[in-house]
């Protein structure tokens, strides 16, 4: 009877949902509308059970004042969706190696550093796809020092990315020659990515809505921020766009998801059209892209 009573006490009321939604938004910039109510309630109840909280009030008090950042990170890990695969939306990778990087390189000294930032990293498919594209398709790869940085707010997916083990579904879009070249088939049927590629990417936890997290990212030349801003509201999107603007070198580029548009968020960036893709550019000093 006690367990049934405890289960009943863990129900989430409308007021509880609104209170949690506001708190989570302030901490992460991620906004849950009413259509996500079932998703949020289910995961909140799971965390309440995992922490031994008898009801929402005691859980929420502990979240705010006792367990602090550790429990919030558990919530972030369970509330964020990480759906991705290798070579997703390759038209932007084509624009990278056939246009953007050549333009960036012309502004660098020979052997200079080019910095690419992938956020969110999810489980690593995007930054590793960038690395493979560079190695296979950018003719100047040996002439510059290229750094690939990749960040996510979810520490669980960062651990998976650094582990580098992928399901057959994740690698299904890779040409067989590249799958053989950069992956090793495991007895489980999964694929382990080359450790050289793992070491080529620097992973870190970053909350794009937290200035204390993003201010350490500077002198970036190219940002991939795809399908993240759709989870933000207008205020959070603007803050994220400003953080990316500050991180970029003049003339640097941002690639967003196919349903996202920087022009609806801010006027800071200029639209650039390459044969393969439309992207967004931070103006060069003097206002010319």
CSV table of N, CA, C and O in Angstrom, one decimal, residues 127-240:
chain,number,residue,atom,x,y,z
A,127,UNK,N,30.3,15.6,-35.6
A,127,UNK,CA,31.8,16.0,-35.6
A,127,UNK,C,32.6,15.0,-36.3
A,127,UNK,O,33.6,15.3,-37.0
A,128,UNK,N,32.3,13.7,-36.2
A,128,UNK,CA,33.1,12.7,-36.9
A,128,UNK,C,32.9,12.7,-38.4
A,128,UNK,O,33.8,12.4,-39.2
A,129,UNK,N,31.6,13.0,-38.8
A,129,UNK,CA,31.3,13.2,-40.2
A,129,UNK,C,32.1,14.3,-40.8
A,129,UNK,O,32.6,14.3,-41.9
A,130,UNK,N,32.2,15.4,-40.0
A,130,UNK,CA,33.0,16.6,-40.5
A,130,UNK,C,34.5,16.2,-40.7
A,130,UNK,O,35.1,16.5,-41.7
A,131,UNK,N,35.0,15.4,-39.7
A,131,UNK,CA,36.4,15.0,-39.8
A,131,UNK,C,36.6,14.1,-41.0
A,131,UNK,O,37.6,14.3,-41.8
A,132,UNK,N,35.7,13.2,-41.3
A,132,UNK,CA,35.8,12.3,-42.4
A,132,UNK,C,35.8,13.1,-43.7
A,132,UNK,O,36.5,12.9,-44.7
A,133,UNK,N,34.8,14.0,-43.8
A,133,UNK,CA,34.7,14.9,-45.0
A,133,UNK,C,36.0,15.7,-45.3
A,133,UNK,O,36.4,15.8,-46.4
A,134,UNK,N,36.5,16.2,-44.2
A,134,UNK,CA,37.8,17.0,-44.4
A,134,UNK,C,38.9,16.1,-44.9
A,134,UNK,O,39.6,16.5,-45.8
A,135,UNK,N,39.1,14.9,-44.3
A,135,UNK,CA,40.1,14.0,-44.7
A,135,UNK,C,39.9,13.5,-46.2
A,135,UNK,O,40.9,13.3,-46.9
A,136,UNK,N,38.7,13.3,-46.6
A,136,UNK,CA,38.4,12.7,-47.8
A,136,UNK,C,38.3,13.7,-49.0
A,136,UNK,O,38.6,13.4,-50.1
A,137,UNK,N,37.8,14.9,-48.6
A,137,UNK,CA,37.3,15.8,-49.7
A,137,UNK,C,37.9,17.2,-49.7
A,137,UNK,O,37.6,18.0,-50.6
A,138,UNK,N,38.6,17.6,-48.7
A,138,UNK,CA,39.1,19.0,-48.7
A,138,UNK,C,40.6,18.9,-49.1
A,138,UNK,O,41.4,18.4,-48.4
A,139,UNK,N,40.9,19.5,-50.3
A,139,UNK,CA,42.2,19.4,-50.9
A,139,UNK,C,43.3,20.1,-50.1
A,139,UNK,O,44.5,19.8,-50.2
A,140,UNK,N,42.9,21.0,-49.2
A,140,UNK,CA,43.9,21.8,-48.4
A,140,UNK,C,44.1,21.3,-47.0
A,140,UNK,O,44.7,21.9,-46.2
A,141,UNK,N,43.6,20.1,-46.7
A,141,UNK,CA,43.6,19.6,-45.3
A,141,UNK,C,45.0,19.6,-44.7
A,141,UNK,O,45.2,19.8,-43.5
A,142,UNK,N,46.0,19.2,-45.6
A,142,UNK,CA,47.4,19.1,-45.1
A,142,UNK,C,48.1,20.4,-44.9
A,142,UNK,O,49.2,20.5,-44.4
A,143,UNK,N,47.4,21.5,-45.4
A,143,UNK,CA,48.1,22.8,-45.4
A,143,UNK,C,47.7,23.7,-44.2
A,143,UNK,O,48.3,24.8,-44.0
A,144,UNK,N,46.8,23.2,-43.4
A,144,UNK,CA,46.3,24.0,-42.3
A,144,UNK,C,46.1,23.2,-41.1
A,144,UNK,O,45.9,21.9,-41.2
A,145,UNK,N,46.2,23.8,-39.9
A,145,UNK,CA,46.0,23.1,-38.6
A,145,UNK,C,44.5,23.2,-38.3
A,145,UNK,O,44.0,24.3,-37.9
A,146,UNK,N,43.7,22.1,-38.5
A,146,UNK,CA,42.3,22.2,-38.3
A,146,UNK,C,41.9,21.6,-37.0
A,146,UNK,O,42.3,20.4,-36.6
A,147,UNK,N,41.2,22.3,-36.2
A,147,UNK,CA,40.7,21.9,-34.9
A,147,UNK,C,39.2,21.7,-35.0
A,147,UNK,O,38.5,22.5,-35.5
A,148,UNK,N,38.7,20.5,-34.5
A,148,UNK,CA,37.3,20.2,-34.5
A,148,UNK,C,36.9,20.2,-33.0
A,148,UNK,O,37.3,19.3,-32.2
A,149,UNK,N,36.0,21.1,-32.6
A,149,UNK,CA,35.5,21.1,-31.2
A,149,UNK,C,34.0,20.7,-31.3
A,149,UNK,O,33.3,21.0,-32.3
A,150,UNK,N,33.6,20.0,-30.3
A,150,UNK,CA,32.2,19.5,-30.3
A,150,UNK,C,31.6,19.5,-28.9
A,150,UNK,O,32.3,19.1,-27.9
A,151,UNK,N,30.4,20.1,-28.7
A,151,UNK,CA,29.9,20.3,-27.4
A,151,UNK,C,28.4,19.9,-27.3
A,151,UNK,O,27.7,19.9,-28.3
A,152,UNK,N,28.0,19.6,-26.1
A,152,UNK,CA,26.6,19.2,-25.8
A,152,UNK,C,26.3,19.5,-24.4
A,152,UNK,O,27.2,19.5,-23.6
A,153,UNK,N,25.0,19.8,-24.1
A,153,UNK,CA,24.6,20.0,-22.7
A,153,UNK,C,24.4,18.7,-22.0
A,153,UNK,O,24.4,18.6,-20.7
A,154,UNK,N,24.3,17.6,-22.7
A,154,UNK,CA,24.0,16.2,-22.2
A,154,UNK,C,25.4,15.5,-22.0
A,154,UNK,O,26.0,15.1,-23.0
A,155,UNK,N,25.7,15.2,-20.8
A,155,UNK,CA,27.0,14.5,-20.5
A,155,UNK,C,27.0,13.1,-20.9
A,155,UNK,O,28.0,12.5,-21.3
A,156,UNK,N,25.8,12.5,-20.9
A,156,UNK,CA,25.7,11.1,-21.3
A,156,UNK,C,26.0,10.9,-22.7
A,156,UNK,O,26.8,9.9,-23.1
A,157,UNK,N,25.5,11.7,-23.6
A,157,UNK,CA,25.8,11.5,-25.1
A,157,UNK,C,27.3,11.9,-25.3
A,157,UNK,O,27.9,11.3,-26.2
A,158,UNK,N,27.9,12.8,-24.5
A,158,UNK,CA,29.3,13.1,-24.7
A,158,UNK,C,30.2,11.9,-24.4
A,158,UNK,O,31.1,11.6,-25.1
A,159,UNK,N,29.8,11.1,-23.4
A,159,UNK,CA,30.5,9.9,-23.0
A,159,UNK,C,30.4,8.9,-24.2
A,159,UNK,O,31.4,8.2,-24.6
A,160,UNK,N,29.2,8.8,-24.8
A,160,UNK,CA,29.0,7.9,-25.9
A,160,UNK,C,29.8,8.3,-27.1
A,160,UNK,O,30.4,7.5,-27.8
A,161,UNK,N,29.9,9.6,-27.3
A,161,UNK,CA,30.7,10.1,-28.5
A,161,UNK,C,32.2,9.8,-28.3
A,161,UNK,O,32.9,9.4,-29.2
A,162,UNK,N,32.7,10.0,-27.1
A,162,UNK,CA,34.1,9.7,-26.8
A,162,UNK,C,34.4,8.2,-26.9
A,162,UNK,O,35.5,7.7,-27.2
A,163,UNK,N,33.4,7.4,-26.6
A,163,UNK,CA,33.5,5.9,-26.7
A,163,UNK,C,33.6,5.5,-28.2
A,163,UNK,O,34.3,4.6,-28.5
A,164,UNK,N,32.8,6.1,-29.0
A,164,UNK,CA,32.9,5.9,-30.5
A,164,UNK,C,32.3,4.6,-31.0
A,164,UNK,O,32.9,4.0,-32.0
A,165,UNK,N,31.3,4.0,-30.4
A,165,UNK,CA,30.7,2.8,-30.8
A,165,UNK,C,29.3,3.1,-31.4
A,165,UNK,O,28.5,3.8,-30.7
A,166,UNK,N,29.0,2.6,-32.6
A,166,UNK,CA,27.8,3.0,-33.3
A,166,UNK,C,27.0,1.8,-33.9
A,166,UNK,O,27.6,0.8,-34.3
A,167,UNK,N,25.7,1.9,-33.9
A,167,UNK,CA,24.8,0.9,-34.4
A,167,UNK,C,24.9,0.9,-35.9
A,167,UNK,O,25.3,1.9,-36.6
A,168,UNK,N,24.5,-0.2,-36.6
A,168,UNK,CA,24.4,-0.3,-38.0
A,168,UNK,C,23.5,0.9,-38.6
A,168,UNK,O,23.8,1.4,-39.6
A,169,UNK,N,22.4,1.2,-37.9
A,169,UNK,CA,21.6,2.3,-38.3
A,169,UNK,C,22.3,3.7,-38.4
A,169,UNK,O,22.2,4.4,-39.3
A,170,UNK,N,23.2,3.9,-37.4
A,170,UNK,CA,23.9,5.2,-37.4
A,170,UNK,C,24.9,5.3,-38.6
A,170,UNK,O,25.1,6.5,-39.0
A,171,UNK,N,25.4,4.2,-39.1
A,171,UNK,CA,26.4,4.3,-40.1
A,171,UNK,C,25.8,3.9,-41.5
A,171,UNK,O,26.6,3.8,-42.5
A,172,UNK,N,24.5,3.8,-41.6
A,172,UNK,CA,23.9,3.3,-42.8
A,172,UNK,C,24.1,4.2,-44.0
A,172,UNK,O,24.1,3.7,-45.2
A,173,UNK,N,24.3,5.5,-43.8
A,173,UNK,CA,24.4,6.4,-44.9
A,173,UNK,C,25.9,6.5,-45.4
A,173,UNK,O,26.1,7.2,-46.4
A,174,UNK,N,26.8,5.9,-44.7
A,174,UNK,CA,28.2,6.0,-45.1
A,174,UNK,C,28.5,5.1,-46.3
A,174,UNK,O,28.0,3.9,-46.3
A,175,UNK,N,29.2,5.6,-47.3
A,175,UNK,CA,29.7,4.7,-48.4
A,175,UNK,C,30.5,3.5,-47.8
A,175,UNK,O,31.2,3.7,-46.9
A,176,UNK,N,30.3,2.3,-48.4
A,176,UNK,CA,31.0,1.1,-47.8
A,176,UNK,C,32.5,1.3,-47.7
A,176,UNK,O,33.1,0.8,-46.8
A,177,UNK,N,33.1,2.0,-48.7
A,177,UNK,CA,34.6,2.2,-48.7
A,177,UNK,C,35.0,3.0,-47.4
A,177,UNK,O,36.0,2.7,-46.8
A,178,UNK,N,34.2,4.0,-47.0
A,178,UNK,CA,34.5,4.8,-45.8
A,178,UNK,C,34.2,4.1,-44.6
A,178,UNK,O,34.9,4.2,-43.6
A,179,UNK,N,33.2,3.2,-44.6
A,179,UNK,CA,32.9,2.4,-43.4
A,179,UNK,C,34.0,1.5,-43.2
A,179,UNK,O,34.5,1.3,-42.0
A,180,UNK,N,34.6,0.9,-44.2
A,180,UNK,CA,35.7,-0.1,-44.1
A,180,UNK,C,37.0,0.7,-43.6
A,180,UNK,O,37.8,0.1,-42.9
A,181,UNK,N,37.1,1.9,-44.1
A,181,UNK,CA,38.4,2.6,-43.8
A,181,UNK,C,38.4,3.2,-42.4
A,181,UNK,O,39.5,3.2,-41.8
A,182,UNK,N,37.3,3.6,-41.9
A,182,UNK,CA,37.3,4.4,-40.6
A,182,UNK,C,36.6,3.6,-39.4
A,182,UNK,O,36.7,4.1,-38.3
A,183,UNK,N,36.1,2.4,-39.7
A,183,UNK,CA,35.4,1.7,-38.6
A,183,UNK,C,35.8,0.3,-38.6
A,183,UNK,O,36.3,-0.3,-39.6
A,184,UNK,N,35.7,-0.3,-37.4
A,184,UNK,CA,35.9,-1.8,-37.2
A,184,UNK,C,34.7,-2.4,-36.7
A,184,UNK,O,34.1,-2.0,-35.8
A,185,UNK,N,34.2,-3.5,-37.4
A,185,UNK,CA,33.0,-4.2,-37.1
A,185,UNK,C,33.3,-5.0,-35.8
A,185,UNK,O,34.3,-5.7,-35.6
A,186,UNK,N,32.4,-4.8,-34.8
A,186,UNK,CA,32.5,-5.5,-33.5
A,186,UNK,C,31.7,-6.8,-33.5
A,186,UNK,O,30.8,-7.0,-34.4
A,187,UNK,N,32.0,-7.7,-32.6
A,187,UNK,CA,31.3,-9.0,-32.6
A,187,UNK,C,29.8,-8.8,-32.3
A,187,UNK,O,29.0,-9.6,-32.6
A,188,UNK,N,29.4,-7.7,-31.7
A,188,UNK,CA,28.0,-7.3,-31.4
A,188,UNK,C,27.3,-6.9,-32.6
A,188,UNK,O,26.0,-6.8,-32.6
A,189,UNK,N,28.0,-6.6,-33.7
A,189,UNK,CA,27.4,-6.1,-34.9
A,189,UNK,C,27.5,-4.6,-35.0
A,189,UNK,O,27.2,-4.0,-36.0
A,190,UNK,N,27.9,-3.9,-33.9
A,190,UNK,CA,28.1,-2.5,-33.9
A,190,UNK,C,29.5,-2.1,-34.6
A,190,UNK,O,30.2,-3.0,-34.9
A,191,UNK,N,29.7,-0.8,-34.7
A,191,UNK,CA,30.9,-0.4,-35.4
A,191,UNK,C,31.7,0.6,-34.5
A,191,UNK,O,31.1,1.5,-33.9
A,192,UNK,N,33.0,0.3,-34.4
A,192,UNK,CA,33.9,1.2,-33.6
A,192,UNK,C,34.6,2.1,-34.5
A,192,UNK,O,35.3,1.7,-35.4
A,193,UNK,N,34.5,3.4,-34.3
A,193,UNK,CA,35.2,4.4,-35.1
A,193,UNK,C,36.7,4.4,-34.8
A,193,UNK,O,37.1,4.1,-33.7
A,194,UNK,N,37.5,4.7,-35.8
A,194,UNK,CA,39.0,4.8,-35.6
A,194,UNK,C,39.3,5.7,-34.4
A,194,UNK,O,38.8,6.8,-34.2
A,195,UNK,N,40.3,5.2,-33.6
A,195,UNK,CA,40.7,6.0,-32.4
A,195,UNK,C,41.4,7.3,-32.9
A,195,UNK,O,41.4,8.3,-32.1
A,196,UNK,N,42.0,7.3,-34.0
A,196,UNK,CA,42.6,8.5,-34.6
A,196,UNK,C,41.5,9.6,-34.7
A,196,UNK,O,41.8,10.8,-34.5
A,197,UNK,N,40.3,9.2,-35.2
A,197,UNK,CA,39.3,10.2,-35.3
A,197,UNK,C,38.8,10.7,-34.0
A,197,UNK,O,38.5,11.8,-33.8
A,198,UNK,N,38.7,9.8,-33.0
A,198,UNK,CA,38.2,10.1,-31.7
A,198,UNK,C,39.2,11.2,-31.1
A,198,UNK,O,38.8,12.2,-30.5
A,199,UNK,N,40.5,11.0,-31.3
A,199,UNK,CA,41.5,11.9,-30.8
A,199,UNK,C,41.5,13.2,-31.6
A,199,UNK,O,42.0,14.2,-31.1
A,200,UNK,N,40.9,13.2,-32.7
A,200,UNK,CA,40.9,14.5,-33.6
A,200,UNK,C,39.8,15.4,-33.2
A,200,UNK,O,39.8,16.6,-33.6
A,201,UNK,N,38.9,15.0,-32.3
A,201,UNK,CA,37.8,15.9,-31.9
A,201,UNK,C,37.9,16.1,-30.4
A,201,UNK,O,38.1,15.2,-29.6
A,202,UNK,N,37.7,17.4,-30.0
A,202,UNK,CA,37.7,17.8,-28.6
A,202,UNK,C,36.3,18.0,-28.1
A,202,UNK,O,35.6,18.9,-28.5
A,203,UNK,N,35.8,17.1,-27.2
A,203,UNK,CA,34.5,17.1,-26.7
A,203,UNK,C,34.4,17.9,-25.4
A,203,UNK,O,35.3,17.8,-24.6
A,204,UNK,N,33.3,18.6,-25.2
A,204,UNK,CA,33.1,19.4,-23.9
A,204,UNK,C,31.6,19.6,-23.7
A,204,UNK,O,30.8,19.7,-24.6
A,205,UNK,N,31.3,19.7,-22.4
A,205,UNK,CA,29.9,20.1,-22.0
A,205,UNK,C,29.7,21.6,-22.1
A,205,UNK,O,30.5,22.3,-21.5
A,206,UNK,N,28.7,22.0,-22.8
A,206,UNK,CA,28.4,23.4,-23.0
A,206,UNK,C,26.9,23.6,-23.0
A,206,UNK,O,26.2,22.9,-23.7
A,207,UNK,N,26.5,24.6,-22.2
A,207,UNK,CA,25.1,25.1,-22.3
A,207,UNK,C,25.1,26.4,-23.1
A,207,UNK,O,25.7,27.4,-22.7
A,208,UNK,N,24.5,26.3,-24.3
A,208,UNK,CA,24.6,27.4,-25.2
A,208,UNK,C,23.9,28.7,-24.7
A,208,UNK,O,24.1,29.8,-25.1
A,209,UNK,N,23.0,28.5,-23.7
A,209,UNK,CA,22.3,29.6,-23.1
A,209,UNK,C,23.1,30.2,-21.9
A,209,UNK,O,22.6,31.2,-21.3
A,210,UNK,N,24.2,29.7,-21.6
A,210,UNK,CA,25.0,30.1,-20.4
A,210,UNK,C,26.3,30.8,-20.9
A,210,UNK,O,27.2,30.2,-21.4
A,211,UNK,N,26.3,32.1,-20.7
A,211,UNK,CA,27.5,32.9,-21.1
A,211,UNK,C,28.8,32.5,-20.5
A,211,UNK,O,29.8,32.5,-21.2
A,212,UNK,N,28.7,32.0,-19.3
A,212,UNK,CA,30.0,31.5,-18.7
A,212,UNK,C,30.5,30.2,-19.4
A,212,UNK,O,31.7,30.0,-19.3
A,213,UNK,N,29.6,29.5,-20.0
A,213,UNK,CA,30.1,28.3,-20.8
A,213,UNK,C,30.6,28.7,-22.2
A,213,UNK,O,31.6,28.2,-22.7
A,214,UNK,N,29.9,29.7,-22.8
A,214,UNK,CA,30.3,30.0,-24.2
A,214,UNK,C,31.4,31.0,-24.4
A,214,UNK,O,32.0,31.0,-25.5
A,215,UNK,N,31.7,31.7,-23.4
A,215,UNK,CA,32.7,32.8,-23.6
A,215,UNK,C,34.1,32.2,-23.8
A,215,UNK,O,35.0,32.9,-24.3
A,216,UNK,N,34.3,31.0,-23.5
A,216,UNK,CA,35.7,30.4,-23.7
A,216,UNK,C,35.8,30.0,-25.2
A,216,UNK,O,36.9,29.6,-25.6
A,217,UNK,N,34.7,30.0,-26.0
A,217,UNK,CA,34.8,29.7,-27.4
A,217,UNK,C,35.0,31.0,-28.2
A,217,UNK,O,34.1,31.7,-28.3
A,218,UNK,N,36.2,31.1,-28.7
A,218,UNK,CA,36.5,32.3,-29.5
A,218,UNK,C,37.3,31.9,-30.7
A,218,UNK,O,37.9,30.8,-30.7
A,219,UNK,N,37.4,32.8,-31.7
A,219,UNK,CA,38.2,32.6,-32.9
A,219,UNK,C,37.8,31.3,-33.6
A,219,UNK,O,38.6,30.5,-34.2
A,220,UNK,N,36.5,31.1,-33.6
A,220,UNK,CA,35.9,30.0,-34.4
A,220,UNK,C,35.7,30.4,-35.8
A,220,UNK,O,35.3,31.6,-36.1
A,221,UNK,N,35.9,29.5,-36.8
A,221,UNK,CA,35.7,29.9,-38.2
A,221,UNK,C,34.4,29.3,-38.8
A,221,UNK,O,33.9,29.9,-39.7
A,222,UNK,N,33.9,28.2,-38.3
A,222,UNK,CA,32.8,27.6,-38.8
A,222,UNK,C,32.0,26.9,-37.7
A,222,UNK,O,32.6,26.1,-36.9
A,223,UNK,N,30.7,27.1,-37.6
A,223,UNK,CA,29.9,26.5,-36.6
A,223,UNK,C,28.8,25.7,-37.3
A,223,UNK,O,28.1,26.2,-38.1
A,224,UNK,N,28.6,24.4,-36.8
A,224,UNK,CA,27.5,23.6,-37.2
A,224,UNK,C,26.6,23.6,-36.0
A,224,UNK,O,26.9,23.0,-34.9
A,225,UNK,N,25.4,24.2,-36.1
A,225,UNK,CA,24.4,24.2,-35.0
A,225,UNK,C,23.1,23.8,-35.6
A,225,UNK,O,22.2,24.7,-35.8
A,226,UNK,N,22.9,22.6,-35.8
A,226,UNK,CA,21.8,22.1,-36.5
A,226,UNK,C,20.7,21.4,-35.7
A,226,UNK,O,21.0,20.6,-34.8
A,227,UNK,N,19.5,21.9,-35.8
A,227,UNK,CA,18.3,21.3,-35.1
A,227,UNK,C,18.4,21.4,-33.6
A,227,UNK,O,18.0,20.5,-32.9
A,228,UNK,N,19.0,22.5,-33.1
A,228,UNK,CA,19.0,22.8,-31.7
A,228,UNK,C,18.1,23.9,-31.4
A,228,UNK,O,17.3,23.9,-30.4
A,229,UNK,N,18.1,25.0,-32.2
A,229,UNK,CA,17.4,26.2,-31.9
A,229,UNK,C,15.9,26.0,-31.9
A,229,UNK,O,15.1,26.8,-31.4
A,230,UNK,N,15.4,24.9,-32.6
A,230,UNK,CA,14.0,24.6,-32.6
A,230,UNK,C,13.4,24.3,-31.2
A,230,UNK,O,12.2,24.3,-31.0
A,231,UNK,N,14.3,23.9,-30.3
A,231,UNK,CA,13.9,23.6,-28.9
A,231,UNK,C,13.9,24.9,-28.0
A,231,UNK,O,13.5,24.8,-26.9
A,232,UNK,N,14.3,26.0,-28.6
A,232,UNK,CA,14.4,27.3,-27.8
A,232,UNK,C,13.2,28.2,-28.2
A,232,UNK,O,12.6,28.0,-29.3
A,233,UNK,N,12.9,29.1,-27.3
A,233,UNK,CA,11.9,30.2,-27.7
A,233,UNK,C,12.7,31.4,-28.3
A,233,UNK,O,13.9,31.3,-28.4
A,234,UNK,N,12.0,32.4,-28.6
A,234,UNK,CA,12.6,33.5,-29.3
A,234,UNK,C,13.7,34.2,-28.5
A,234,UNK,O,14.8,34.5,-29.1
A,235,UNK,N,13.5,34.3,-27.2
A,235,UNK,CA,14.6,35.0,-26.4
A,235,UNK,C,15.8,34.1,-26.3
A,235,UNK,O,16.9,34.6,-26.5
A,236,UNK,N,15.7,32.8,-26.1
A,236,UNK,CA,16.8,31.9,-26.1
A,236,UNK,C,17.5,31.8,-27.4
A,236,UNK,O,18.7,31.7,-27.5
A,237,UNK,N,16.7,31.8,-28.5
A,237,UNK,CA,17.4,31.7,-29.8
A,237,UNK,C,18.2,32.9,-30.1
A,237,UNK,O,19.3,32.8,-30.6
A,238,UNK,N,17.7,34.1,-29.7
A,238,UNK,CA,18.5,35.3,-29.9
A,238,UNK,C,19.8,35.3,-29.1
A,238,UNK,O,20.9,35.6,-29.5
A,239,UNK,N,19.7,34.8,-27.8
A,239,UNK,CA,20.9,34.7,-27.0
A,239,UNK,C,21.9,33.7,-27.6
A,239,UNK,O,23.1,34.0,-27.5
A,240,UNK,N,21.4,32.6,-28.1
A,240,UNK,CA,22.3,31.6,-28.7
A,240,UNK,C,23.0,32.2,-29.9
A,240,UNK,O,24.1,32.0,-30.2
